[in-house]
Coordinates of C-alpha atoms (C1' of nucleotides) in Angstrom, one line a residue:
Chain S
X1 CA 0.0 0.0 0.0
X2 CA 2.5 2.5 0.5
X3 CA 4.3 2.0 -2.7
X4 CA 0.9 2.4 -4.6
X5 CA -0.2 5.8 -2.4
X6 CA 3.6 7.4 -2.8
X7 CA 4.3 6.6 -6.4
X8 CA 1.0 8.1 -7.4
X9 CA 2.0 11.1 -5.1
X10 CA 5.9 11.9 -5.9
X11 CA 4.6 11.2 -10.0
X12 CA 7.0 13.4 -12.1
X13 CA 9.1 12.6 -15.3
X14 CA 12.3 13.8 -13.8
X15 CA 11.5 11.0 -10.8
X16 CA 13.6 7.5 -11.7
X17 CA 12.9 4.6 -10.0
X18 CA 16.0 4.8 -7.9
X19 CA 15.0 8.0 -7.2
X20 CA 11.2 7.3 -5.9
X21 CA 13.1 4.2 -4.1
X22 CA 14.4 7.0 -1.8
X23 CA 12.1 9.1 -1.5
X24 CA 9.5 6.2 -0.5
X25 CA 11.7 4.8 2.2
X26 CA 12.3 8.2 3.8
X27 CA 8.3 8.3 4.7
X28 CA 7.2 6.7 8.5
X29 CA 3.8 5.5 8.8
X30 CA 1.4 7.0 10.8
X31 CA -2.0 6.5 12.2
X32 CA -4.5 8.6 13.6
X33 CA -8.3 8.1 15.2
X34 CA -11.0 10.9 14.8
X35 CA -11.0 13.9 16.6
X36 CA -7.4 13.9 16.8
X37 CA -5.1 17.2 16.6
X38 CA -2.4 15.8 14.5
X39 CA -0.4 19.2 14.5
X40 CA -1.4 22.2 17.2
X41 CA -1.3 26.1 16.2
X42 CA 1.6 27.4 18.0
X43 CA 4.3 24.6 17.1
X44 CA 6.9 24.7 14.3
X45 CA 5.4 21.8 12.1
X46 CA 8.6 19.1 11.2
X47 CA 7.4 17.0 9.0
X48 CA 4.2 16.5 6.1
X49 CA 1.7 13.7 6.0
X50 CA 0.7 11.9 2.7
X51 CA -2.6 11.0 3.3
X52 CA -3.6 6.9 2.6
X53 CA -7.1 7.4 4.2
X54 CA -9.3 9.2 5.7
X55 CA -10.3 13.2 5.9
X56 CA -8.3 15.7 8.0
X57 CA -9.2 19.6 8.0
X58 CA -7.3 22.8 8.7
X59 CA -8.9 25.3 10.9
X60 CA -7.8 28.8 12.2
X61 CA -10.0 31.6 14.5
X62 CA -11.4 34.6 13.6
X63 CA -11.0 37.9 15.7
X64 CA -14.7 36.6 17.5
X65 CA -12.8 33.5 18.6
X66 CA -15.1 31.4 15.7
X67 CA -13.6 28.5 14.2
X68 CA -13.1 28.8 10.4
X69 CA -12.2 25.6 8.4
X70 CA -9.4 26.2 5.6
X71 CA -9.1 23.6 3.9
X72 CA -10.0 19.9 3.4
X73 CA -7.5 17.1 2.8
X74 CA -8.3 13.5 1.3
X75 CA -6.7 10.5 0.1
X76 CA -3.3 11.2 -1.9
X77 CA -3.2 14.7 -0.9
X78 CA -0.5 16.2 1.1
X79 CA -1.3 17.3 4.8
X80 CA 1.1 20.4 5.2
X81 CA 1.0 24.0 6.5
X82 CA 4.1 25.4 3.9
X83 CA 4.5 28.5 5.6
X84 CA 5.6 26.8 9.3
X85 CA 7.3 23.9 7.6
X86 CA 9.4 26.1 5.2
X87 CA 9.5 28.8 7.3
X88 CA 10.2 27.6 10.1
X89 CA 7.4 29.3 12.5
X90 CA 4.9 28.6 14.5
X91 CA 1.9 26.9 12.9
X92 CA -1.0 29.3 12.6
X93 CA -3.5 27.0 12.1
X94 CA -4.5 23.5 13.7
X95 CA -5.0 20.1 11.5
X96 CA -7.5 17.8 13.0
X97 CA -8.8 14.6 11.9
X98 CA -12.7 14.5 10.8
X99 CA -12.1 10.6 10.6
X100 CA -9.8 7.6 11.5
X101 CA -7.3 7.1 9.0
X102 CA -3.2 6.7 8.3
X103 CA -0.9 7.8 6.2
X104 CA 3.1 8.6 5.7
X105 CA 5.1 11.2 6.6
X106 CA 8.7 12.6 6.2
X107 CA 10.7 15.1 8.2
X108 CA 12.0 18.4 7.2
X109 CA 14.9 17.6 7.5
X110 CA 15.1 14.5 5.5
X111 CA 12.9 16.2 2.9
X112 CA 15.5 19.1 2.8
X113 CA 18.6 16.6 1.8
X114 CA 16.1 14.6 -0.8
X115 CA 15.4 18.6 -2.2
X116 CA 18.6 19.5 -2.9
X117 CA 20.2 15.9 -3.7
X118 CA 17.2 15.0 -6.3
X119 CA 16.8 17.3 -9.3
X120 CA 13.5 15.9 -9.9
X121 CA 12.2 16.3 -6.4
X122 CA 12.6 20.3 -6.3
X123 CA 10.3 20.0 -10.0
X124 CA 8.4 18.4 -8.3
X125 CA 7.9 20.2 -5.1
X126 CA 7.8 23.1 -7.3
X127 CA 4.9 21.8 -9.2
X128 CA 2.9 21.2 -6.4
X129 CA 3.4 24.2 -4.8
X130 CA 2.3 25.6 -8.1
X131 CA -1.3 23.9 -8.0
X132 CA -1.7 24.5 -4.4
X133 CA -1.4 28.1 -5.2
X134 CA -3.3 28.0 -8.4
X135 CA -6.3 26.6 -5.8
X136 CA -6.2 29.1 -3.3
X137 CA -6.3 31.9 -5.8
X138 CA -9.1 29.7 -7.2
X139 CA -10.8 29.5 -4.2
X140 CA -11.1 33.7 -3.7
X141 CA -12.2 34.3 -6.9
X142 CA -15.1 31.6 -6.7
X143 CA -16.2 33.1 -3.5
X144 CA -16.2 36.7 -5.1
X145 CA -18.3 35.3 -8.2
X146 CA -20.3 32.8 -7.1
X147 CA -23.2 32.0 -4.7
X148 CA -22.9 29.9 -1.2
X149 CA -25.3 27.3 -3.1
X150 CA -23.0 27.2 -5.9
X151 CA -20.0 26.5 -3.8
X152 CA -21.9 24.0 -1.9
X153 CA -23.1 22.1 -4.9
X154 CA -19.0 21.8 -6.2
X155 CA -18.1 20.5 -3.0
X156 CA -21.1 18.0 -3.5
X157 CA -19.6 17.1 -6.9
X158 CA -16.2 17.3 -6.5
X159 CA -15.4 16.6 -2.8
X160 CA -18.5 14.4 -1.3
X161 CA -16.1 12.6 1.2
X162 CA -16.4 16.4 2.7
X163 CA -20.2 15.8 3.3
X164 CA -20.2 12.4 4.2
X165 CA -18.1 13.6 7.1
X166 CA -17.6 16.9 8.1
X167 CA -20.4 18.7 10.4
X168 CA -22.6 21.3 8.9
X169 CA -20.3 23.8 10.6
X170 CA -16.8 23.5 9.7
X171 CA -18.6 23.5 6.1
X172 CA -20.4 26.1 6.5
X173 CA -17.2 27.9 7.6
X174 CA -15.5 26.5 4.7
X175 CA -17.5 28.3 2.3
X176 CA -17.7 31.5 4.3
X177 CA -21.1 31.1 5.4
X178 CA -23.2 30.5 8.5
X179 CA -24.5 26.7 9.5
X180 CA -28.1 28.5 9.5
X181 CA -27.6 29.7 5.8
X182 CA -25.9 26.9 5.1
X183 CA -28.9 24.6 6.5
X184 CA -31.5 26.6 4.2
X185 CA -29.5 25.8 1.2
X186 CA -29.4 22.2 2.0
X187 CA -32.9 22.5 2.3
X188 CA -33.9 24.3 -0.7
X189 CA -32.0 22.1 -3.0
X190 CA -33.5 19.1 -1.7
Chain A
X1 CA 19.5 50.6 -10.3
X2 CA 19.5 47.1 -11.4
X3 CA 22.0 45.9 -8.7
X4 CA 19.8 47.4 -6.2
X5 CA 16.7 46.0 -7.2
X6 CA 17.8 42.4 -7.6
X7 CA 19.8 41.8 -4.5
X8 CA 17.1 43.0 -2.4
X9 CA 14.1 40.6 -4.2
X10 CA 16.8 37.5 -4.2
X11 CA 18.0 38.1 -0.4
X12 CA 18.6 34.9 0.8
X13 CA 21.4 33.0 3.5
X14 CA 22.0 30.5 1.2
X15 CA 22.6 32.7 -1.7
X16 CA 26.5 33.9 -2.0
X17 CA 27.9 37.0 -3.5
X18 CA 29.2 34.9 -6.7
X19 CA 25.6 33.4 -7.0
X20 CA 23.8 36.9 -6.5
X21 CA 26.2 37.9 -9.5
X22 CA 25.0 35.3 -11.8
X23 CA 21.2 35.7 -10.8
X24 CA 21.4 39.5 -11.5
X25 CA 23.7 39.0 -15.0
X26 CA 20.7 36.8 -16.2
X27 CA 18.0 39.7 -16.1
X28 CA 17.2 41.9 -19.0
X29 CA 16.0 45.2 -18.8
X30 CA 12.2 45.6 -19.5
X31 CA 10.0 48.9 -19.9
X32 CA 6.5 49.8 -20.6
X33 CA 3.9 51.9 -21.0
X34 CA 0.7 53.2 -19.0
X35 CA -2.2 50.5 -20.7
X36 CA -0.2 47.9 -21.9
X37 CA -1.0 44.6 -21.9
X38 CA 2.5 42.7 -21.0
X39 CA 1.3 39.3 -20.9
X40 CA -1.5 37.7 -23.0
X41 CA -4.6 35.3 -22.2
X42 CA -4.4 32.1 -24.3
X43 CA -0.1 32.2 -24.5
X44 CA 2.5 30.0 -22.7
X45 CA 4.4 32.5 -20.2
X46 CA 8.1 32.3 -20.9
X47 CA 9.4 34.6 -18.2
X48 CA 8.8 36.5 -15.1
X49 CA 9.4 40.1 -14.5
X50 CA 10.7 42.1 -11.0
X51 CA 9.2 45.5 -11.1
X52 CA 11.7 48.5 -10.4
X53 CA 8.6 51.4 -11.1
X54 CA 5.1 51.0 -12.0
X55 CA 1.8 49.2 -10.7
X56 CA 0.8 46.0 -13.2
X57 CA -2.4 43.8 -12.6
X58 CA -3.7 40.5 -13.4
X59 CA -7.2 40.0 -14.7
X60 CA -9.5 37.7 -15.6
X61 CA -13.2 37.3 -16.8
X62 CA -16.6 35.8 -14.7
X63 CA -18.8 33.8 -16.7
X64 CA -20.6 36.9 -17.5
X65 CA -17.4 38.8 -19.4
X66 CA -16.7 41.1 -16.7
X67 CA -13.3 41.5 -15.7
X68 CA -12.2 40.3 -12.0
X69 CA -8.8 42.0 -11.0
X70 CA -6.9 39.2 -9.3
X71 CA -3.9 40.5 -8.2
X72 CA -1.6 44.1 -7.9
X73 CA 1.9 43.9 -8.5
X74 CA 4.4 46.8 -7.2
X75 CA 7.8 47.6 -6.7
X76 CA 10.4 44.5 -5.5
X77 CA 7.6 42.8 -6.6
X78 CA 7.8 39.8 -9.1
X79 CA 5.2 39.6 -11.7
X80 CA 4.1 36.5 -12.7
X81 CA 1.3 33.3 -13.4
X82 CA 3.0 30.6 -11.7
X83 CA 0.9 28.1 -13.3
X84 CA 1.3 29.4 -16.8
X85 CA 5.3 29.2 -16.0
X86 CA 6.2 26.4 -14.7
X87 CA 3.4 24.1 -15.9
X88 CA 4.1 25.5 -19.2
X89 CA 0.1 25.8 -19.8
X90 CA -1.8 28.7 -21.5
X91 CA -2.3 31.8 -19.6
X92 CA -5.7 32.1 -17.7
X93 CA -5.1 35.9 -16.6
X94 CA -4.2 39.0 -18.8
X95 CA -1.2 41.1 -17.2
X96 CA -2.0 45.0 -17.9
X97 CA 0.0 48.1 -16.6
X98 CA -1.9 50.7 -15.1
X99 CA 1.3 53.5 -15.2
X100 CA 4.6 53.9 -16.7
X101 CA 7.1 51.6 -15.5
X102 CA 10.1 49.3 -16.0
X103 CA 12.0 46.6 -14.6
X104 CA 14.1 42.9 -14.9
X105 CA 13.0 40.0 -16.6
X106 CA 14.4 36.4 -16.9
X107 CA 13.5 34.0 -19.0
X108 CA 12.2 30.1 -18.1
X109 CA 14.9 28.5 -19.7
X110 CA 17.6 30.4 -18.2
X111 CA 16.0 30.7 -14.6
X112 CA 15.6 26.6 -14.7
X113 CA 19.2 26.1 -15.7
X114 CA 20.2 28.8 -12.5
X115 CA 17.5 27.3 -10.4
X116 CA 18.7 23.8 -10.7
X117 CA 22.6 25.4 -10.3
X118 CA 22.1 27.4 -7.4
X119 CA 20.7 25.8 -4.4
X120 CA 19.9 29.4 -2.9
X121 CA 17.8 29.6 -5.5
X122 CA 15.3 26.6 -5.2
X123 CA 15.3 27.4 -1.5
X124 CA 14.3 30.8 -2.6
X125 CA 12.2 29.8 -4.8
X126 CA 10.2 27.5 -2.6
X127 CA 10.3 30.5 0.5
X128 CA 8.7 33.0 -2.5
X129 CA 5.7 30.2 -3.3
X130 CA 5.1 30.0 0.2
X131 CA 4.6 33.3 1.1
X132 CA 2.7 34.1 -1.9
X133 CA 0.4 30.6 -1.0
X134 CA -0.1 32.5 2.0
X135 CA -1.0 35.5 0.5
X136 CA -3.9 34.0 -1.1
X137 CA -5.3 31.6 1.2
X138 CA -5.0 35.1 4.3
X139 CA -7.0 36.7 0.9
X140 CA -9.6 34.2 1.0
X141 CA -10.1 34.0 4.6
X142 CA -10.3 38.1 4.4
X143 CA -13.3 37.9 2.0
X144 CA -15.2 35.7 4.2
X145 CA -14.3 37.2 7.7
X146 CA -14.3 40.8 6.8
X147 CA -16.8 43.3 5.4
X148 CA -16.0 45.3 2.2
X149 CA -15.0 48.4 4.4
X150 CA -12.7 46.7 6.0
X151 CA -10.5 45.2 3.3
X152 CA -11.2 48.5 1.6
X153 CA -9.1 50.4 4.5
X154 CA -6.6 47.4 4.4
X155 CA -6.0 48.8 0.7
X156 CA -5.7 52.3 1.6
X157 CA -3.4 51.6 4.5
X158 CA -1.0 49.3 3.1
X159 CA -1.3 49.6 -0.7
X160 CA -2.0 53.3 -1.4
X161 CA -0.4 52.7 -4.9
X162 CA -3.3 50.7 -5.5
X163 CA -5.8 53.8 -4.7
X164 CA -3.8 55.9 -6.5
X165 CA -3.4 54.7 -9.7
X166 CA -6.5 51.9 -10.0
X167 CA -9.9 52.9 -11.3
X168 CA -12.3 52.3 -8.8
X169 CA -14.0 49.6 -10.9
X170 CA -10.9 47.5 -10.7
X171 CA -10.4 47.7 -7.4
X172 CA -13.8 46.7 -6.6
X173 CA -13.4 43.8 -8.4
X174 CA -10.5 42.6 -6.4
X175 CA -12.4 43.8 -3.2
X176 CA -15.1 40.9 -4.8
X177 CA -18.0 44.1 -4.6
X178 CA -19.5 46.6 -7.5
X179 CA -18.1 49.5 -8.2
X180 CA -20.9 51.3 -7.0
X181 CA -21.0 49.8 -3.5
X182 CA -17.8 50.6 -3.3
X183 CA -18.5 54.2 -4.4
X184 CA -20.9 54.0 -1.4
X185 CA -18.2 52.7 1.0
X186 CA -15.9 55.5 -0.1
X187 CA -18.4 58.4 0.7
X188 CA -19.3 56.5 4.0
X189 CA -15.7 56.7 5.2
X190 CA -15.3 60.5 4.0
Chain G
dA1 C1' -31.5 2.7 28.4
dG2 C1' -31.3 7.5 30.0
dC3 C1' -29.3 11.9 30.1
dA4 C1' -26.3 15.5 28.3
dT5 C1' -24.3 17.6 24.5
dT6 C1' -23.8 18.7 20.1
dT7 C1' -25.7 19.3 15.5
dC8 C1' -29.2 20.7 12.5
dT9 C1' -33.5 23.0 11.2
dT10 C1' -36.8 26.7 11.1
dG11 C1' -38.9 31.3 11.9
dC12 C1' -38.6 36.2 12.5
dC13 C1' -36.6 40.3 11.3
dA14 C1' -32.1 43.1 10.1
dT15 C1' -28.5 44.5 6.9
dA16 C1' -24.8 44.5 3.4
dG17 C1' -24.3 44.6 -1.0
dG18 C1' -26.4 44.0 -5.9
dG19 C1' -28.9 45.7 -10.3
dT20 C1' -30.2 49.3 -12.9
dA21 C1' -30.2 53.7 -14.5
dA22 C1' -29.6 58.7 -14.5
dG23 C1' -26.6 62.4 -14.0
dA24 C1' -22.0 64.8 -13.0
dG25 C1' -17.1 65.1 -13.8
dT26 C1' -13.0 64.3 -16.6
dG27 C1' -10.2 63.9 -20.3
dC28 C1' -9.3 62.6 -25.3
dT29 C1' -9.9 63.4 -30.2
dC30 C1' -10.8 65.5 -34.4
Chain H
dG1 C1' -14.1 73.7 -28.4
dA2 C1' -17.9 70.2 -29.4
dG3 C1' -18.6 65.7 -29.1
dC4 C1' -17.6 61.3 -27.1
dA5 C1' -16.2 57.8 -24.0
dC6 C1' -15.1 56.7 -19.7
dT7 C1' -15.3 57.1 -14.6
dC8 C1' -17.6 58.0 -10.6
dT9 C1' -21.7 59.2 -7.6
dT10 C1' -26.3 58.8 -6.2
dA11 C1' -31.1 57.1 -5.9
dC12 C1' -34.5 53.5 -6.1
dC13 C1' -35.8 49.0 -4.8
dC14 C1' -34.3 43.9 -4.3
dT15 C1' -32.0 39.6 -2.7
dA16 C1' -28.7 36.8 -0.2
dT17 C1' -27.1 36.0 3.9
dG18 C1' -26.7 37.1 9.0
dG19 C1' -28.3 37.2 14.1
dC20 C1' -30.9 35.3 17.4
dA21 C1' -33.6 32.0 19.5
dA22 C1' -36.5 27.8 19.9
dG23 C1' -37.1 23.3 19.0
dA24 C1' -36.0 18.7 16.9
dA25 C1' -32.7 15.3 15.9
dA26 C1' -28.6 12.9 16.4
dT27 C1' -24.7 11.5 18.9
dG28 C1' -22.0 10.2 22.8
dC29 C1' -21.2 8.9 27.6
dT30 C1' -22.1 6.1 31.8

DNA sequence: AGCATTTCTTGCCATAGGGTAAGAGTGCTC
DNA sequence: GAGCACTCTTACCCTATGGCAAGAAATGCT
């Protein structure tokens, strides 16, 4: 199983064999159970998670102390807060599990030597990066142009684990709303 | 002027003297003109450019054919589509300059060869990503947590360029409101 | 099973911001 | 310097979403 998840995950052309050999048998399993802060707000994050099951969430406070939900991570995706793991500073956010689930992780510092000592890594790393931001600055301009049922209905689509999981709230949240708006919509498009 | 500019955008520890040198000797010069549209919807971007003087911003259109202002781009500030760049995939966004200005730029091939050369440079690189993921995802929790007003004044305080120089319809595109509300948010605060 | 807690729904009214259109101000062009 | 195009303001009324509160449903704990 962890050859399958990580080769789909570290997939580039400039990636040999040898190389993916490496970087598979830098990552440590890891397991988690539901409810579970898997990295706090406050700590320097040292290490990612590649995610083999399960659904984890990001969450931060606004100045009214109210939990808002950044961002939802599934199977294959990358758990990570790049500003404290690349930075270096303290995490500003929390990642919580939604569900049970496991996955693999790898250290800074071992990811730092792989970086630098595999060309195809940093294409790699870059091209992530790239998507990730190409998503966020997704993400604003949907909110700007579209409506809350809009947004609802695409996480529907495209992300139903989200539903299936994740309480009205941190959804709600999610897509910049209240759970009472949120609970019309719901009830409107049924 | 060119010394200047450079060494300040590509300050980094692990970037030496002799690598600096390179970085800055691989820059072309690059002027334009109040209107102009420096980067095309629909082409493959083949370099980036590090504004010296002038305000530049991205666009693109809603589903309706208005135009959304995405981004601003300022002095010390490097102008670019990520995606377009390193995914080497058509550009989604039209870069336009809204004064005079000029600056550096460096083309892919030639920042590849550096950034695979230089390790400063990919650690750079990486550091720049980061901060501009955080950028965007801090933009999208703005929308959702603050009121028009608010990220209005955020403008005025710390991009006053922005006022300056912006029609007001632009800038209430990247607020995500209509130019008249935020005609009516301007008088409010007056 | 029984109780407590959290989650979700619903109703009432409030408000920020939108849609449209008219008019004023500004600057460009021939 | 008259006409034109663009930008900005303002007025009218409308809609999506918020705030609050009560109740219903679901979940978790012992």
């Amino acid at each position: 199983m962890k050859e399958i998840i990580l080769s789909q995950v570290y997939q580039h052309p400039l990636i040999s064999t040898e190389d993916l050999r490496r970087i598979i048998d830098a990552h440590e399993p890891r397991s988690f159970s539901k409810g579970e802060h898997l990295y706090k707000r406050g700590k320097v994050l040292n290490e990612y998670l590649v995610l083999e099951s399960g659904l984890i969430r990001s969450f931060t406070h606004n100045y009214q102390g109210d939990e808002i939900t950044t961002d939802f991570f599934g199977q294959y995706e990358v758990v990570i807060e790049v500003l404290s793991l690349f930075q270096r500073t303290a995490l500003q956010e929390d990642l919580q599990a939604l569900t049970d689930g496991c996955g693999w992780t790898i250290s800074y510092d071992v990811f730092q030597e792989l970086f630098h000592a595999i060309p195809g890594l940093s294409e790699w790393g870059r091209l992530w990066m790239t998507n990730k931001l190409f998503q966020f600055k997704q993400k604003s301009i949907d909110i700007i142009t579209q409506s809350a049922k809009e947004r609802y209905l695409d996480i529907v689509t495209n992300k139903p684990q989200i539903i299936r999981h994740a309480p009205l709230k941190q959804i709600a949240s999610y897509l910049g709303i209240t759970d009472t708006s949120l609970s019309r919509i719901r009830k409107d498009i049924s």
